Short mmCIF file of C-alpha atoms in Angstrom, two decimals:
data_model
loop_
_atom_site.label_atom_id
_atom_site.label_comp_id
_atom_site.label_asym_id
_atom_site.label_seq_id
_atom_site.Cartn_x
_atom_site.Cartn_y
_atom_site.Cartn_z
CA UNK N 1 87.36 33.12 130.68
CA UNK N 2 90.86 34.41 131.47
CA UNK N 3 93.83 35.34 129.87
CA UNK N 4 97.31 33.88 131.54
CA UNK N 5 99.77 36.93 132.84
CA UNK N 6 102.62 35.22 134.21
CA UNK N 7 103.49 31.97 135.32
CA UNK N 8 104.34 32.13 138.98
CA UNK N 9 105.77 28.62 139.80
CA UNK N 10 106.16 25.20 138.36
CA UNK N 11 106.30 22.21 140.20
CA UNK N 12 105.28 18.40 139.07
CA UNK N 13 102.22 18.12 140.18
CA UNK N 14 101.12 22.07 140.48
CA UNK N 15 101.63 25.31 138.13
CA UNK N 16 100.75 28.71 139.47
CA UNK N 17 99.52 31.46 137.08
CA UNK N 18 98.93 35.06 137.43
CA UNK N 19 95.88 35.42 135.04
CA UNK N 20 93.47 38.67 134.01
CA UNK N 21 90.10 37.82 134.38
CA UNK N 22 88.01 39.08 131.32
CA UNK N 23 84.95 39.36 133.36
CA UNK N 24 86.31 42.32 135.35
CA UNK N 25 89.95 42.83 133.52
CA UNK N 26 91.36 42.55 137.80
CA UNK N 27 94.66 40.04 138.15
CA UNK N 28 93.85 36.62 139.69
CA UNK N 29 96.40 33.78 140.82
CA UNK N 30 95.29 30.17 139.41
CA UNK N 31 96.41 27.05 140.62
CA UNK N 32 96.61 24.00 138.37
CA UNK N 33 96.63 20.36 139.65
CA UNK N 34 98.23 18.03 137.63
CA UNK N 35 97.98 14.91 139.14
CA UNK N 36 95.32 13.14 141.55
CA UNK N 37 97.69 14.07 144.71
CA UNK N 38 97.72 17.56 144.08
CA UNK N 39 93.58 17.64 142.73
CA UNK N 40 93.23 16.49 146.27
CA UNK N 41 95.01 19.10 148.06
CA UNK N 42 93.23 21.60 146.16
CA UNK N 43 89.99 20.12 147.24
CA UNK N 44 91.08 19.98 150.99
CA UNK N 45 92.23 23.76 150.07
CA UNK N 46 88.23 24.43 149.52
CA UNK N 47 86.79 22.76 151.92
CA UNK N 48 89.09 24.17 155.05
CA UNK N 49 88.32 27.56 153.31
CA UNK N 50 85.00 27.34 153.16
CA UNK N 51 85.02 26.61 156.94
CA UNK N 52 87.39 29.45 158.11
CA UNK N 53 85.21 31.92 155.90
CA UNK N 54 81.73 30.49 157.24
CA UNK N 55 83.02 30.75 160.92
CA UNK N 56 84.89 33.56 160.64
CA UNK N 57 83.40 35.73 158.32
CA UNK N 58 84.35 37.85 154.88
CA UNK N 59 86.68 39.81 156.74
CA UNK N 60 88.73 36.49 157.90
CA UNK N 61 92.92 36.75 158.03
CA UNK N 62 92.78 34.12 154.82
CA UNK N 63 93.06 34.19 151.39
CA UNK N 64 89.35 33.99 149.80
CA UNK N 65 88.96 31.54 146.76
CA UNK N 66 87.24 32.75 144.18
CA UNK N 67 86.31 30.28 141.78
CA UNK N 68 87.21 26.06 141.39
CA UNK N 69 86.81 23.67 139.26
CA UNK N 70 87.37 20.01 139.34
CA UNK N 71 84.89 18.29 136.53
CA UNK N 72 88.05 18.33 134.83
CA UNK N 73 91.92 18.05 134.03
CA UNK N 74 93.24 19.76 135.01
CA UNK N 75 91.27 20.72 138.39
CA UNK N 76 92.26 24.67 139.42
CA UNK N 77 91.21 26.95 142.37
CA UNK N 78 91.32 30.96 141.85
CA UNK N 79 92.50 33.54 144.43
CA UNK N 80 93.04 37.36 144.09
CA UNK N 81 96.31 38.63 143.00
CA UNK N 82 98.12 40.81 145.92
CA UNK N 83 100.31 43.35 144.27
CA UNK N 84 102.51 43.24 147.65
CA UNK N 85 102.97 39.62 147.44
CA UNK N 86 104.33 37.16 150.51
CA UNK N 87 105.37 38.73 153.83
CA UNK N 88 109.13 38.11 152.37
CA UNK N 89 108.15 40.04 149.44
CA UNK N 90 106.98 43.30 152.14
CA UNK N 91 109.72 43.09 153.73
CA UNK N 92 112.46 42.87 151.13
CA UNK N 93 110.36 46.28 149.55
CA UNK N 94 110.52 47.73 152.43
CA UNK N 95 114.32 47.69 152.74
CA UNK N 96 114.75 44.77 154.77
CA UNK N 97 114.03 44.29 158.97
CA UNK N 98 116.66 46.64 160.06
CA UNK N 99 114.38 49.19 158.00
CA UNK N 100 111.22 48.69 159.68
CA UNK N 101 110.95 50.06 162.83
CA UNK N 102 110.38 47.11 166.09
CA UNK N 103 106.47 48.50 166.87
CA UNK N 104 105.36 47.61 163.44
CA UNK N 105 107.27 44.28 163.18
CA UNK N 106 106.30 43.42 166.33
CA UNK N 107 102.33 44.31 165.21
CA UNK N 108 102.75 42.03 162.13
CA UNK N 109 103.94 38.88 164.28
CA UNK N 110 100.94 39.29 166.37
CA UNK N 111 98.54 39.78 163.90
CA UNK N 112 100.15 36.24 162.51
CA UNK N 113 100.18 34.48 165.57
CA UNK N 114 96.04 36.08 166.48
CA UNK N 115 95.45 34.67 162.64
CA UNK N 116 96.75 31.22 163.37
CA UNK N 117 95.51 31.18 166.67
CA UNK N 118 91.47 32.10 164.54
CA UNK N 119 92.02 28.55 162.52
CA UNK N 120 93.17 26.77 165.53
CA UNK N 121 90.10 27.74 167.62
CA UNK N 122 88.31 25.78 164.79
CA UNK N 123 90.53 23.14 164.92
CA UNK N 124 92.19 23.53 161.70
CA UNK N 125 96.04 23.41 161.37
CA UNK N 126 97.99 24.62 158.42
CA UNK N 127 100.79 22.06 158.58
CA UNK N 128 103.13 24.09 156.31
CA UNK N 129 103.71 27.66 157.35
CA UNK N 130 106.52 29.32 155.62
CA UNK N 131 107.05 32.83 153.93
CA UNK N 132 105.24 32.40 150.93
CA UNK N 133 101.68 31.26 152.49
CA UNK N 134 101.43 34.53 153.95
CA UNK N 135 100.41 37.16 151.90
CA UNK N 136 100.16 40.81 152.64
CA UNK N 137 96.84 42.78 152.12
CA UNK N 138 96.47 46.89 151.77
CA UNK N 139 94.88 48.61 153.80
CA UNK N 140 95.28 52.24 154.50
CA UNK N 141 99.11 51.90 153.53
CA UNK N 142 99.66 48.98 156.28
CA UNK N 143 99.88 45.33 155.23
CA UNK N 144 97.43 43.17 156.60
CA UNK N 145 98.54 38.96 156.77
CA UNK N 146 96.25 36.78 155.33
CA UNK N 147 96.97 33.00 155.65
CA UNK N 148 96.79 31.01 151.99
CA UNK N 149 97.41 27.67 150.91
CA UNK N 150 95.49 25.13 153.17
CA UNK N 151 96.26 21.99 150.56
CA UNK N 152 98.20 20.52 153.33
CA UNK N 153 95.67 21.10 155.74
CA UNK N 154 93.76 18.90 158.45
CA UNK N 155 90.81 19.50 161.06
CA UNK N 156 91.03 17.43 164.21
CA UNK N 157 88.01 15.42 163.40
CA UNK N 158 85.52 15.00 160.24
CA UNK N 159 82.27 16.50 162.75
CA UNK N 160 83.85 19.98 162.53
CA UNK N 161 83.71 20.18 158.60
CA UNK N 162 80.02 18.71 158.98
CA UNK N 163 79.16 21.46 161.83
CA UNK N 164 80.36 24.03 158.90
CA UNK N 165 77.71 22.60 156.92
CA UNK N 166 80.05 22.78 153.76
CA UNK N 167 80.04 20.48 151.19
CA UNK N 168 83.62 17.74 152.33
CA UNK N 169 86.32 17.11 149.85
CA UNK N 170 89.67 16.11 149.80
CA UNK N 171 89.03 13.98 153.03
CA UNK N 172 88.08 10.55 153.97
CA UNK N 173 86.62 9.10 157.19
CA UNK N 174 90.21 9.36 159.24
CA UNK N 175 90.76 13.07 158.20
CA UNK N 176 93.95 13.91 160.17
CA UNK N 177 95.60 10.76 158.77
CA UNK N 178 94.25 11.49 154.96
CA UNK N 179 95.73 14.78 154.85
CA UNK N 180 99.07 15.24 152.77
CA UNK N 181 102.30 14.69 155.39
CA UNK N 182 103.96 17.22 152.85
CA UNK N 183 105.70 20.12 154.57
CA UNK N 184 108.96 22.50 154.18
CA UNK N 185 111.32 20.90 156.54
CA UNK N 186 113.04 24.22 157.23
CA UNK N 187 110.14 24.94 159.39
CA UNK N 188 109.02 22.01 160.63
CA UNK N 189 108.92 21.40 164.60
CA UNK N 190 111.14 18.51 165.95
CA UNK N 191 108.49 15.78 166.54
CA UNK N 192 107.10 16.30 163.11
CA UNK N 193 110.69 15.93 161.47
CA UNK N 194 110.60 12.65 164.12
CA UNK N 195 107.44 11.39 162.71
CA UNK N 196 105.49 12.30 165.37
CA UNK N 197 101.93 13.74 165.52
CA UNK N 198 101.40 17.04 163.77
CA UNK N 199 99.45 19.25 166.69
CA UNK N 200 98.87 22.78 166.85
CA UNK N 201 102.11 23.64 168.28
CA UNK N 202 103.74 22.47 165.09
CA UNK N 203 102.17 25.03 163.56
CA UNK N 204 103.32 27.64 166.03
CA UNK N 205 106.95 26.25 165.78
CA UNK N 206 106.96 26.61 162.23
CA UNK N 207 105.38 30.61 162.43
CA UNK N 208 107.75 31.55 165.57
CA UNK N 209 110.58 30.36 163.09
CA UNK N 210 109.42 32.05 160.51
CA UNK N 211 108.62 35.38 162.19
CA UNK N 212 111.96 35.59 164.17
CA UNK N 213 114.02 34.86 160.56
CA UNK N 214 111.83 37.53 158.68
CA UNK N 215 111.19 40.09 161.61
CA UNK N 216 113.13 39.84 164.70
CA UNK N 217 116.46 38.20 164.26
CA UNK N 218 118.50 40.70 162.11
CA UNK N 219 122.55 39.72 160.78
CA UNK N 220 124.57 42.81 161.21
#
């Protein structure tokens, strides 16, 4: 059971929540599916968490899910509530770029780039990096990046989710083709705004775009 906080975002075919739990009374973030498009996003959202967490441990640079449920409508995934928020959110706290100093920004885009690099070495790709789907963990006063929001999501073939040995959802036999196209155009490479072939180097496009607008690049 849970009692709804604050509703985060509302979309047509998602709602986020922040909810209190009354298991443990801590915050939580719920995602609701409301149509079969989205319900399958959240279960692609599962499954290429499960794998990143079963090859890469508890202590993985991604956003645990807590708790699903899809028996239903409408179908909903839980996460943990950061109190820091997105990396925009850490940053505009903090003052802005110009008010954290280079060593630290420059530690924060390579601890993105050595999280994206984790998923790719599985061969899963994100497919829609931007500011919000990277959150910012405490720990010992520094913010640790966490990558969230894998709905999008692909693996380059259907063997590497059954290596994982975790139960598949979401995809179908021709798994890079199944997953959602969906993206934020702002950050999407050149040959994916073509209609090219999404490849791992869309995804590092779309995070060096991000990182110089939020980090390096700085209007006087």
């Amino acid at each position: 059971m849970c009692i709804r906080d604050r509703r985060l975002q509302t979309r047509p075919s998602n709602e986020l929540w922040r909810i209190r739990h009354q298991s443990d009374g801590r915050l939580r973030v719920v995602k609701l599916a409301l149509d079969e498009r989205a319900q399958r996003a959240l279960k692609r959202e599962v499954t290429l968490n499960k794998v990143l967490r079963s090859e890469l441990g508890d202590d993985a640079p991604v956003v645990p899910l807590l708790e699903w449920h899809f028996e239903s409508v409408p179908a909903w995934i839980q996460m943990p509530w950061y109190e820091r928020g997105s990396l925009a959110d850490w940053i505009a706290a903090n003052g802005g770029p110009s008010r954290v100093e280079m060593p630290r920004r420059l530690r924060i885009v390579a601890e993105a780039a050595e999280a994206l690099a984790q998923a790719h070495a599985l061969g899963v790709m994100h497919k829609d990096i931007k500011p919000g789907n990277l959150l910012v963990e405490s720990r010992d006063d520094e913010p640790r990046l966490l990558l969230c929001d894998f709905g999008s999501g692909t693996v380059k073939s259907r063997e590497r989710l059954e290596q994982a040995g975790v139960t598949i959802m979401g995809f179908t036999k021709t798994v890079n083709t199944d997953a959602s196209t969906s993206g934020t155009p702002a950050y999407m490479a050149p040959e994916v705004l073509k209609g090219g072939v999404f490849s791992e180097k869309s995804d590092i496009y779309a995070l060096g775009i991000l990182l110089y607008l939020s980090l390096i690049h700085i209007s006087e």
